[in-house]
PDB file of C-alpha atoms and ligand atoms in Angstrom:
ATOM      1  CA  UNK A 171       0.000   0.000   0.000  1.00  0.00           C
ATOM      2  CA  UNK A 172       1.584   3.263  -1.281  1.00  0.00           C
ATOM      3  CA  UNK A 173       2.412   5.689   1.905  1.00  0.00           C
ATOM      4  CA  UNK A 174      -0.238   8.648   1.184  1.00  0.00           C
ATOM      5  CA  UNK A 175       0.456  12.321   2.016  1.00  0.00           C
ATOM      6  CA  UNK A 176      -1.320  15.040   2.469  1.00  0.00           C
ATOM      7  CA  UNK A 177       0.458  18.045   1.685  1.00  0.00           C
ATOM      8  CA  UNK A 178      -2.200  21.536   1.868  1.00  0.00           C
ATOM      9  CA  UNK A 179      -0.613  24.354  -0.378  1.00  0.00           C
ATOM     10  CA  UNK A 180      -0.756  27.326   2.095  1.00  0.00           C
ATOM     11  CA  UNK A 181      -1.324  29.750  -0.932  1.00  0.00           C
ATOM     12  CA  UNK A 182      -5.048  29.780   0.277  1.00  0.00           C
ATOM     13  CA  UNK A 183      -4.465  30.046   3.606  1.00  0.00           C
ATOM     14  CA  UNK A 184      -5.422  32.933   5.761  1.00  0.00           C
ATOM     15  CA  UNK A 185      -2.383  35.106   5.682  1.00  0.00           C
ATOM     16  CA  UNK A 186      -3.475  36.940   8.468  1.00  0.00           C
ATOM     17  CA  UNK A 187      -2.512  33.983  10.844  1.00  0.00           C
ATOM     18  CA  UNK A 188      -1.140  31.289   9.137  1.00  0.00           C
ATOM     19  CA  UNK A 189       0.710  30.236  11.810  1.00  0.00           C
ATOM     20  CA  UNK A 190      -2.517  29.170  13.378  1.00  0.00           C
ATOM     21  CA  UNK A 191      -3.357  27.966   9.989  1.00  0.00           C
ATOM     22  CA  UNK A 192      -0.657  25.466   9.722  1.00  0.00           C
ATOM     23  CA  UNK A 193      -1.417  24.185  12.968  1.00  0.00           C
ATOM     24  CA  UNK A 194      -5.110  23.552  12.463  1.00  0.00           C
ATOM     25  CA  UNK A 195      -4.431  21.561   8.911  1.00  0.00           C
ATOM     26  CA  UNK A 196      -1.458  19.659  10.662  1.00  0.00           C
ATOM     27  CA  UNK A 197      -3.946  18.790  13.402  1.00  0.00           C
ATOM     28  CA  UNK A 198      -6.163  17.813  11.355  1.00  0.00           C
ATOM     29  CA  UNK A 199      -3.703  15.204   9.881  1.00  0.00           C
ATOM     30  CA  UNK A 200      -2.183  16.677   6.886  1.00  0.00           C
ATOM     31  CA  UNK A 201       1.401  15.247   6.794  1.00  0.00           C
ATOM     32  CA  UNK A 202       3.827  18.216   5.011  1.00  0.00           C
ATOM     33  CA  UNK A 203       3.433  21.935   4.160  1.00  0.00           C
ATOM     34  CA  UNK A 204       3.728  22.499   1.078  1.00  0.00           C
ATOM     35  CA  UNK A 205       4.833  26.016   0.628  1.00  0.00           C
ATOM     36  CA  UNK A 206       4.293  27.829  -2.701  1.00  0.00           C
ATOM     37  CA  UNK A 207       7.582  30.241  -3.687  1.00  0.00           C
ATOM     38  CA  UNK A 208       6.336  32.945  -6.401  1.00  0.00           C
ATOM     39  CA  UNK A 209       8.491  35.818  -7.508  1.00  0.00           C
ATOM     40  CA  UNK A 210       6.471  37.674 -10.339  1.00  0.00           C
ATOM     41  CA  UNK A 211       9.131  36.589 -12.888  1.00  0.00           C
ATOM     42  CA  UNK A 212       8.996  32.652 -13.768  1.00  0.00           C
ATOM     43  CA  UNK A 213       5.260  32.789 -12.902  1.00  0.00           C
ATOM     44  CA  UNK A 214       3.181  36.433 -12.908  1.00  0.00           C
ATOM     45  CA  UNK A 215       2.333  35.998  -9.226  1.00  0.00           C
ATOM     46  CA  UNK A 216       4.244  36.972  -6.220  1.00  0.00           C
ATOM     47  CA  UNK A 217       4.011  35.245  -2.729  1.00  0.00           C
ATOM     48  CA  UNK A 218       6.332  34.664   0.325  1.00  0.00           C
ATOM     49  CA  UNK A 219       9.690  34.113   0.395  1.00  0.00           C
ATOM     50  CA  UNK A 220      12.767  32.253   3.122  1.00  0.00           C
ATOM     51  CA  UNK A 221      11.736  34.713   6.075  1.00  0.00           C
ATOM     52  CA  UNK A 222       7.999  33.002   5.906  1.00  0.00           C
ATOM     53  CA  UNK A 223       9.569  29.459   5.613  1.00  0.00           C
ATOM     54  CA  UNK A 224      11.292  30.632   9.031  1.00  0.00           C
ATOM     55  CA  UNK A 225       8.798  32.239  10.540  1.00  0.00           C
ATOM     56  CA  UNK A 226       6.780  28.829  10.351  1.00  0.00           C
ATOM     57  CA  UNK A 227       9.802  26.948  12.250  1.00  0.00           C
ATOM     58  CA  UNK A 228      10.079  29.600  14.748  1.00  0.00           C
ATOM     59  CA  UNK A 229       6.723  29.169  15.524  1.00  0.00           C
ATOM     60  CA  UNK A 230       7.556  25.151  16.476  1.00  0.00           C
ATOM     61  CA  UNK A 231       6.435  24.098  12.899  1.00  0.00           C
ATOM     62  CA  UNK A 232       8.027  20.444  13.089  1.00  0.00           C
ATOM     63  CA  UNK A 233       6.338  18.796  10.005  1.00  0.00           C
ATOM     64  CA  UNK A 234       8.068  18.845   6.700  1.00  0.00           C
ATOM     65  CA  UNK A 235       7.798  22.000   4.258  1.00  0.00           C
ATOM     66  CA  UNK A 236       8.193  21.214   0.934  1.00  0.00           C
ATOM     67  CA  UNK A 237       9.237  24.428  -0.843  1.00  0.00           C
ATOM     68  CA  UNK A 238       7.756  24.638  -4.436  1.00  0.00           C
ATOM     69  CA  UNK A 239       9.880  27.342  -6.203  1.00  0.00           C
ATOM     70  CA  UNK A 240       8.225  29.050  -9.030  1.00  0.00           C
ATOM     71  CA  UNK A 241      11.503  31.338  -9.527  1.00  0.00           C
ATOM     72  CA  UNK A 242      13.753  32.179 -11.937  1.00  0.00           C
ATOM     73  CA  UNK A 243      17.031  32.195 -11.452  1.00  0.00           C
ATOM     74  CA  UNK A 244      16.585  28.933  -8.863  1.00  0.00           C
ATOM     75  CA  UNK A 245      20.153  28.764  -7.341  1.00  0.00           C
ATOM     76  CA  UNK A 246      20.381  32.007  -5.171  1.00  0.00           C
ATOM     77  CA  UNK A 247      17.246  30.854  -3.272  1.00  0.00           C
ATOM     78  CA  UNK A 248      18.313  27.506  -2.420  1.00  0.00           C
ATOM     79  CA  UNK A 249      21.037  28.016   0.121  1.00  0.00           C
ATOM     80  CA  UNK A 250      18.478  30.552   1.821  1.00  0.00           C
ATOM     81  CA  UNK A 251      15.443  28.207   1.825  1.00  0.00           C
ATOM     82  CA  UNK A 252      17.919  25.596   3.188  1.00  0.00           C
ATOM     83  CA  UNK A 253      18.911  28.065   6.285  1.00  0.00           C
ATOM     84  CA  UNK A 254      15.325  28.614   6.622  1.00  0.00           C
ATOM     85  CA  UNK A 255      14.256  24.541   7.332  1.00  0.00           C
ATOM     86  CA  UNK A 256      13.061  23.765   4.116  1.00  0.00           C
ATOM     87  CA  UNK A 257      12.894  20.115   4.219  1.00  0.00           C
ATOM     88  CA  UNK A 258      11.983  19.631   0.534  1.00  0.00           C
ATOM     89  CA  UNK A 259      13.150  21.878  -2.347  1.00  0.00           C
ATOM     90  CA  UNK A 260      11.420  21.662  -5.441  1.00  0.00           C
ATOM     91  CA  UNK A 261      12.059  23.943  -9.045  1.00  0.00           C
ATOM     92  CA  UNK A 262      10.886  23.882 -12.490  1.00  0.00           C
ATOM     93  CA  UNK A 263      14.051  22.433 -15.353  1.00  0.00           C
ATOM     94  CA  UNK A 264      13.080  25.685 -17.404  1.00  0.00           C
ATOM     95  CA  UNK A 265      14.342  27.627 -14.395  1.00  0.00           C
ATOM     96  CA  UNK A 266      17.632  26.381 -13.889  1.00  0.00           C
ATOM     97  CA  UNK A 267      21.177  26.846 -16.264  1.00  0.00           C
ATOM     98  CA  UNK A 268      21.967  23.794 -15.163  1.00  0.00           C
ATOM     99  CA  UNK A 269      19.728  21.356 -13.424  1.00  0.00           C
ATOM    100  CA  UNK A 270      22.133  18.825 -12.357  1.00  0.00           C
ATOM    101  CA  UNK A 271      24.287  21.412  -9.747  1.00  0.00           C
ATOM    102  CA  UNK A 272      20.417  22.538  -8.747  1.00  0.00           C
ATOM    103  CA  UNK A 273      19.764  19.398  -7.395  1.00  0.00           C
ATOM    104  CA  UNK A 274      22.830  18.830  -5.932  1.00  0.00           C
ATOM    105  CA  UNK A 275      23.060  21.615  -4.394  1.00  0.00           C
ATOM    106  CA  UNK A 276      19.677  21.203  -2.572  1.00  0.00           C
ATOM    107  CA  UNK A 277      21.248  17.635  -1.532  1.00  0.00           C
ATOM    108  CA  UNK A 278      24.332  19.073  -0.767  1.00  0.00           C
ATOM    109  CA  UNK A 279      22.503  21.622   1.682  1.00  0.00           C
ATOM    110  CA  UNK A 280      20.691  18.181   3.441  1.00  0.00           C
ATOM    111  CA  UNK A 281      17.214  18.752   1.998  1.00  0.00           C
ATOM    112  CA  UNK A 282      15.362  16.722  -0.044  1.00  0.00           C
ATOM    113  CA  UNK A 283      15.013  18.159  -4.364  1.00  0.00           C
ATOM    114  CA  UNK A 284      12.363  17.439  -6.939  1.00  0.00           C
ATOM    115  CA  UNK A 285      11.733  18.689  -9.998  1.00  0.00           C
ATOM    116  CA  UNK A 286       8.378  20.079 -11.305  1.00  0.00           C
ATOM    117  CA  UNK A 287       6.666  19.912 -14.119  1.00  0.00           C
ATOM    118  CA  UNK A 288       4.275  22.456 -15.675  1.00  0.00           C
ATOM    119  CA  UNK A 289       1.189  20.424 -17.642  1.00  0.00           C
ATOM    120  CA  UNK A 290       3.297  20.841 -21.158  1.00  0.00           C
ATOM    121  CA  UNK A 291       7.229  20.224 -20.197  1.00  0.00           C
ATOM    122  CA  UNK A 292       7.833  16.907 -20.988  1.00  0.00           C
ATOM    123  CA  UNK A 293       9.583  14.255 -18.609  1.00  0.00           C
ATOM    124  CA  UNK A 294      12.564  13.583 -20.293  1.00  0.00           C
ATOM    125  CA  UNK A 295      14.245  15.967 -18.134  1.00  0.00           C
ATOM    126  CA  UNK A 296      14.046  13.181 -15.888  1.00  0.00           C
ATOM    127  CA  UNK A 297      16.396  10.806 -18.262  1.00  0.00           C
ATOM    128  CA  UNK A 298      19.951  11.784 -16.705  1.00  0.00           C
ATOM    129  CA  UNK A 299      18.741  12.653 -12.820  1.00  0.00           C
ATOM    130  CA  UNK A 300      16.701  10.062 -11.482  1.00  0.00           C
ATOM    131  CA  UNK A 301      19.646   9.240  -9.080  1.00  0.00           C
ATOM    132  CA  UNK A 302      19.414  12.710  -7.886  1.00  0.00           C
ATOM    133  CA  UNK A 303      15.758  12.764  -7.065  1.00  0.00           C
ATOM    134  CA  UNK A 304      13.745  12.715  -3.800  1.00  0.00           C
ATOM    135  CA  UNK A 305      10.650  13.866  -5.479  1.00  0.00           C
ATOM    136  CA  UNK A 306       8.656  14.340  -8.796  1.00  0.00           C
ATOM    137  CA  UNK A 307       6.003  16.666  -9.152  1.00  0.00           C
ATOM    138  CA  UNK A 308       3.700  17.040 -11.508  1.00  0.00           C
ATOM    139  CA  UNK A 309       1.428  20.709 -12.105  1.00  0.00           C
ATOM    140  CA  UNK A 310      -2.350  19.818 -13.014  1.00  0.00           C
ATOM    141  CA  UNK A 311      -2.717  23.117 -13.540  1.00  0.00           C
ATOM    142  CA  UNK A 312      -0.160  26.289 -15.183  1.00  0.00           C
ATOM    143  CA  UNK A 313       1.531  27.443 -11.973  1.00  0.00           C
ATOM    144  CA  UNK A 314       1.005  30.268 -10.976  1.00  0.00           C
ATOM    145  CA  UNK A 315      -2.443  30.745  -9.070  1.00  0.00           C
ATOM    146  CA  UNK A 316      -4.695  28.682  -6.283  1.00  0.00           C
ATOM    147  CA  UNK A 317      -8.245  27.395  -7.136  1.00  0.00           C
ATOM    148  CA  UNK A 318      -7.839  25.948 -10.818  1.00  0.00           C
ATOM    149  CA  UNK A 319      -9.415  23.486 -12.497  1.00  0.00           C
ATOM    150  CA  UNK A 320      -7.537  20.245 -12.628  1.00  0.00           C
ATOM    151  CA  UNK A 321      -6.226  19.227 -16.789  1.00  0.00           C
ATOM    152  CA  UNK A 322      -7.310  15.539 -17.091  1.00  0.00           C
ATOM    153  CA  UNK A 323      -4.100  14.575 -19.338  1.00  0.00           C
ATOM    154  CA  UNK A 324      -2.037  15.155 -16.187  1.00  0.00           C
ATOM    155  CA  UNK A 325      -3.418  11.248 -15.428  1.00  0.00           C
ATOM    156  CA  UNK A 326      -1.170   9.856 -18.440  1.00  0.00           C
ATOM    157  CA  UNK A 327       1.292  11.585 -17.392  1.00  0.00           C
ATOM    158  CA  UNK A 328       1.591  10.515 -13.633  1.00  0.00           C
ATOM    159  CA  UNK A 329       1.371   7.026 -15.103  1.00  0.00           C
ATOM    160  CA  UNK A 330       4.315   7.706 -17.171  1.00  0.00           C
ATOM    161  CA  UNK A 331       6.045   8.927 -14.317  1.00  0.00           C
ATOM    162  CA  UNK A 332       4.860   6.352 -12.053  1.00  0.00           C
ATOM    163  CA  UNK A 333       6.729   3.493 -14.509  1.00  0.00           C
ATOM    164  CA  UNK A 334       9.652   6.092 -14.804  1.00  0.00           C
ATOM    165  CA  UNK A 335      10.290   5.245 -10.391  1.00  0.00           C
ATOM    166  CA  UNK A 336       9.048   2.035 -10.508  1.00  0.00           C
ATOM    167  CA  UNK A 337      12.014   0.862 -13.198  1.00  0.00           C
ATOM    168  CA  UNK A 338      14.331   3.265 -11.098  1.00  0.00           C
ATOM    169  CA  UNK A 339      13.811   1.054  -8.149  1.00  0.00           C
ATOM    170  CA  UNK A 340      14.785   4.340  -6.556  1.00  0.00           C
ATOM    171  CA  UNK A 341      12.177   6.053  -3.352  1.00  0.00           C
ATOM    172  CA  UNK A 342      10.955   8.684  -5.313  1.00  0.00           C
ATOM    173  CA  UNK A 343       8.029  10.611  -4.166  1.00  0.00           C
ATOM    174  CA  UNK A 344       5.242  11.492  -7.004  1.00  0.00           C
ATOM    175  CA  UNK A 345       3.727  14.255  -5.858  1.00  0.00           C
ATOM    176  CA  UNK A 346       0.440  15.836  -7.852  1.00  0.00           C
ATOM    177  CA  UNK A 347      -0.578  19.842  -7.612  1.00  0.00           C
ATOM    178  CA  UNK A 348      -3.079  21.661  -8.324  1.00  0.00           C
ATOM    179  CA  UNK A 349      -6.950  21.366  -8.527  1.00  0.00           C
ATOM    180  CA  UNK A 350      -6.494  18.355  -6.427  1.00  0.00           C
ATOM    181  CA  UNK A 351     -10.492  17.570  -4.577  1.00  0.00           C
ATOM    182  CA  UNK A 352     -12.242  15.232  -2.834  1.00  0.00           C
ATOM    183  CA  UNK A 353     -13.865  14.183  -6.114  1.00  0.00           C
ATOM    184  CA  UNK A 354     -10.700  13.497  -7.809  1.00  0.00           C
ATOM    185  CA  UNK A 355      -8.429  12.785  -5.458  1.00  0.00           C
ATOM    186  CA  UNK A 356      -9.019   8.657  -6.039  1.00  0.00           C
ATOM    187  CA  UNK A 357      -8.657   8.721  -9.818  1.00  0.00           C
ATOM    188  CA  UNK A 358      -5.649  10.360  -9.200  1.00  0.00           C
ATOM    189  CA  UNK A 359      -3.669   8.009  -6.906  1.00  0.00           C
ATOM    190  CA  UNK A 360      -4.857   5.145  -9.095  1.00  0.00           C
ATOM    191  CA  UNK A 361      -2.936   7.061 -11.543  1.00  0.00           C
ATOM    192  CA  UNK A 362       0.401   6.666  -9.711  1.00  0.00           C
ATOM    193  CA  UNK A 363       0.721   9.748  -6.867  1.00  0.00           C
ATOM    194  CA  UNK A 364       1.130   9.178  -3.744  1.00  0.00           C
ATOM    195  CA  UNK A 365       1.888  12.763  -2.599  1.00  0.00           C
ATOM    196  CA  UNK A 366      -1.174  14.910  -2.699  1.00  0.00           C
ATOM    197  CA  UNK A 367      -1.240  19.358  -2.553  1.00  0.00           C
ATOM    198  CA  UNK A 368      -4.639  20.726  -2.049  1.00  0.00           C
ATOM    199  CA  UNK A 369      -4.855  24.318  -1.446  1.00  0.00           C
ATOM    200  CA  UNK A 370      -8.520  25.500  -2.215  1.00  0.00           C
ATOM    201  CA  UNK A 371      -9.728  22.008  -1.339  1.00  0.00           C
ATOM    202  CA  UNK A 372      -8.656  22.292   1.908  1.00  0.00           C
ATOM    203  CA  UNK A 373      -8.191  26.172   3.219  1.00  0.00           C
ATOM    204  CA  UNK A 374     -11.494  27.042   0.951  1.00  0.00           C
ATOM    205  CA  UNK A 375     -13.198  24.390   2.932  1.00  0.00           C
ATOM    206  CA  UNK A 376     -16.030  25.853   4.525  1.00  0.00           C
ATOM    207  CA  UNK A 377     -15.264  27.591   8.130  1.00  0.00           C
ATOM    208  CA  UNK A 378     -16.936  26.158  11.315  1.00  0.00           C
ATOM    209  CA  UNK A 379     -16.116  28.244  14.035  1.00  0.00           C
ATOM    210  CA  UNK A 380     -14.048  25.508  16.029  1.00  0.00           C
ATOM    211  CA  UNK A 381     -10.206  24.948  15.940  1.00  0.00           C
ATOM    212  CA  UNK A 382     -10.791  21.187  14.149  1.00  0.00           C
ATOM    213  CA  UNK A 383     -12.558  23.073  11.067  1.00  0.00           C
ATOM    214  CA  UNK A 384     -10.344  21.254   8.956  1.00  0.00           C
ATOM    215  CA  UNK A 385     -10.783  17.785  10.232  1.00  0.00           C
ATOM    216  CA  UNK A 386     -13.493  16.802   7.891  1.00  0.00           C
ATOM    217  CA  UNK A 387     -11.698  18.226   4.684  1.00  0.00           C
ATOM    218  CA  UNK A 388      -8.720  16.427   5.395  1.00  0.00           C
ATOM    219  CA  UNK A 389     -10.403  13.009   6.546  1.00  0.00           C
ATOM    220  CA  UNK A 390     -12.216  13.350   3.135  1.00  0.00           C
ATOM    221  CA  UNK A 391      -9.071  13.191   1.388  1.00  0.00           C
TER     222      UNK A 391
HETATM  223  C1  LIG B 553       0.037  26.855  -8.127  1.00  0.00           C
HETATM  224  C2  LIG B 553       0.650  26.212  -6.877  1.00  0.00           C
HETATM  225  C3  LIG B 553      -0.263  25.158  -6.293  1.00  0.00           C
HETATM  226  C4  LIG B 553      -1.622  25.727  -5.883  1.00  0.00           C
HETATM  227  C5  LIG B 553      -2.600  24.592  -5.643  1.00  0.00           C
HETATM  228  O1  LIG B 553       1.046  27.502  -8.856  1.00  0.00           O
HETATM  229  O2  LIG B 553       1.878  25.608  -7.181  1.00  0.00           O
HETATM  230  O3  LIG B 553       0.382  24.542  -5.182  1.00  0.00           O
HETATM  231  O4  LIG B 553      -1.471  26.490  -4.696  1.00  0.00           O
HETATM  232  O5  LIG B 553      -3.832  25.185  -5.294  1.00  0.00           O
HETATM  233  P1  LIG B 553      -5.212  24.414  -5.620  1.00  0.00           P
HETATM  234  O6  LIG B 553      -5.169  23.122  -4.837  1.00  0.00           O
HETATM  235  O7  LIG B 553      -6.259  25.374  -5.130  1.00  0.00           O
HETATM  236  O8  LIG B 553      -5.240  24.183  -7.117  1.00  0.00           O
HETATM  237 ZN1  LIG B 554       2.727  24.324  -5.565  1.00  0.00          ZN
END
């Protein structure tokens, strides 16, 4: 049985105290953070950057945070998100000059790297790295903003990827994002993921006034 995670995409969450935020959807049993990186250049969005990734482990954040970074340049920014307690480190190939000393030096650093990729890059970037992987992840939707719609022929695709690990042998994560549900969410790991972001699913869920106002979302999924 494949080890499921839940990892909600804090890009919906309440800005305003998502500290407390974090807490409730970790309470609630979501298993990482995943913590969207936009910098109004390799995506036109802009979000939050190390200091926030720090901020969360100052708080007592324990669980992992899996930095998704929709930059460009990539490098700079990993060395920072590394001093900040990012336990993953994920970028997009187009991003990078040269992938290879990206990765390495995420491992090099002692976090974990990934690459992501957007609905249309293809995954033969994958052909000469596989030994320096921790993670795939595929976008089912054009990064950039929460609350889209998920693009069906993402399912091929995590199959494909899915056979790529398996003939690895190698403990890669698959990890899916964006317009991930509770409708969906099956199809999808029959597809091959076994890492799940949810951002609107989850922090658009509707708001009882208690602190386990996630715990039905999250059991859902
Ligand atoms: C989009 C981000 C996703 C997004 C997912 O560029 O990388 O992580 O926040 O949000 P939902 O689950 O609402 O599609
Ligand atoms: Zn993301």
């Amino acid at each position: 049985k494949p080890d499921f995670k839940i990892a909600p995409s804090i890009l919906s969450a309440n800005f305003a105290c998502l500290g407390q935020e974090v807490d409730d959807v970790l309470a609630a049993g979501a298993d990482i953070v995943h913590f969207d990186v936009m910098d109004n250049h390799y995506v036109p969005n802009l979000t939050i950057g190390p200091m926030v990734c720090g901020a969360l482990r100052k708080h007592g954040v324990t669980a992992p945070i899996d930095a998704h970074l929709m930059v460009k340049p990539v490098d700079r920014l990993i060395g920072d998100f590394i001093d900040a307690g990012a336990s993953y480190i994920t970028f997009h190939p187009e991003a990078s000059e040269h992938i290879d000393r990206s990765l390495q030096l995420i491992r090099d650093g002692g976090a974990k790297a990934g690459l992501v990729f957007n609905p249309a890059t293809p995954l033969s970037y994958l052909d000469y790295v596989m030994d320096k992987l921790d993670m795939i992840l595929l976008m089912s939707v054009n990064p950039g903003f929460g609350g889209q719609s998920f693009i069906p022929g993402t399912l091929d695709k995590l199959r494909d990827a899915r056979s790529r690990i398996e003939a690895s042998g190698r403990p890669i994560r698959l990890e899916i994002d964006g317009g991930v549900k509770v409708d969906n969410i099956a199809e999808i790991a029959r597809a091959g993921a076994d890492t799940f972001v949810a951002g609107s699913a989850i922090f658009g869920a509707r708001r009882d006034d208690d602190a386990h106002r996630y715990d039905s979302v999250i059991g859902a999924l």
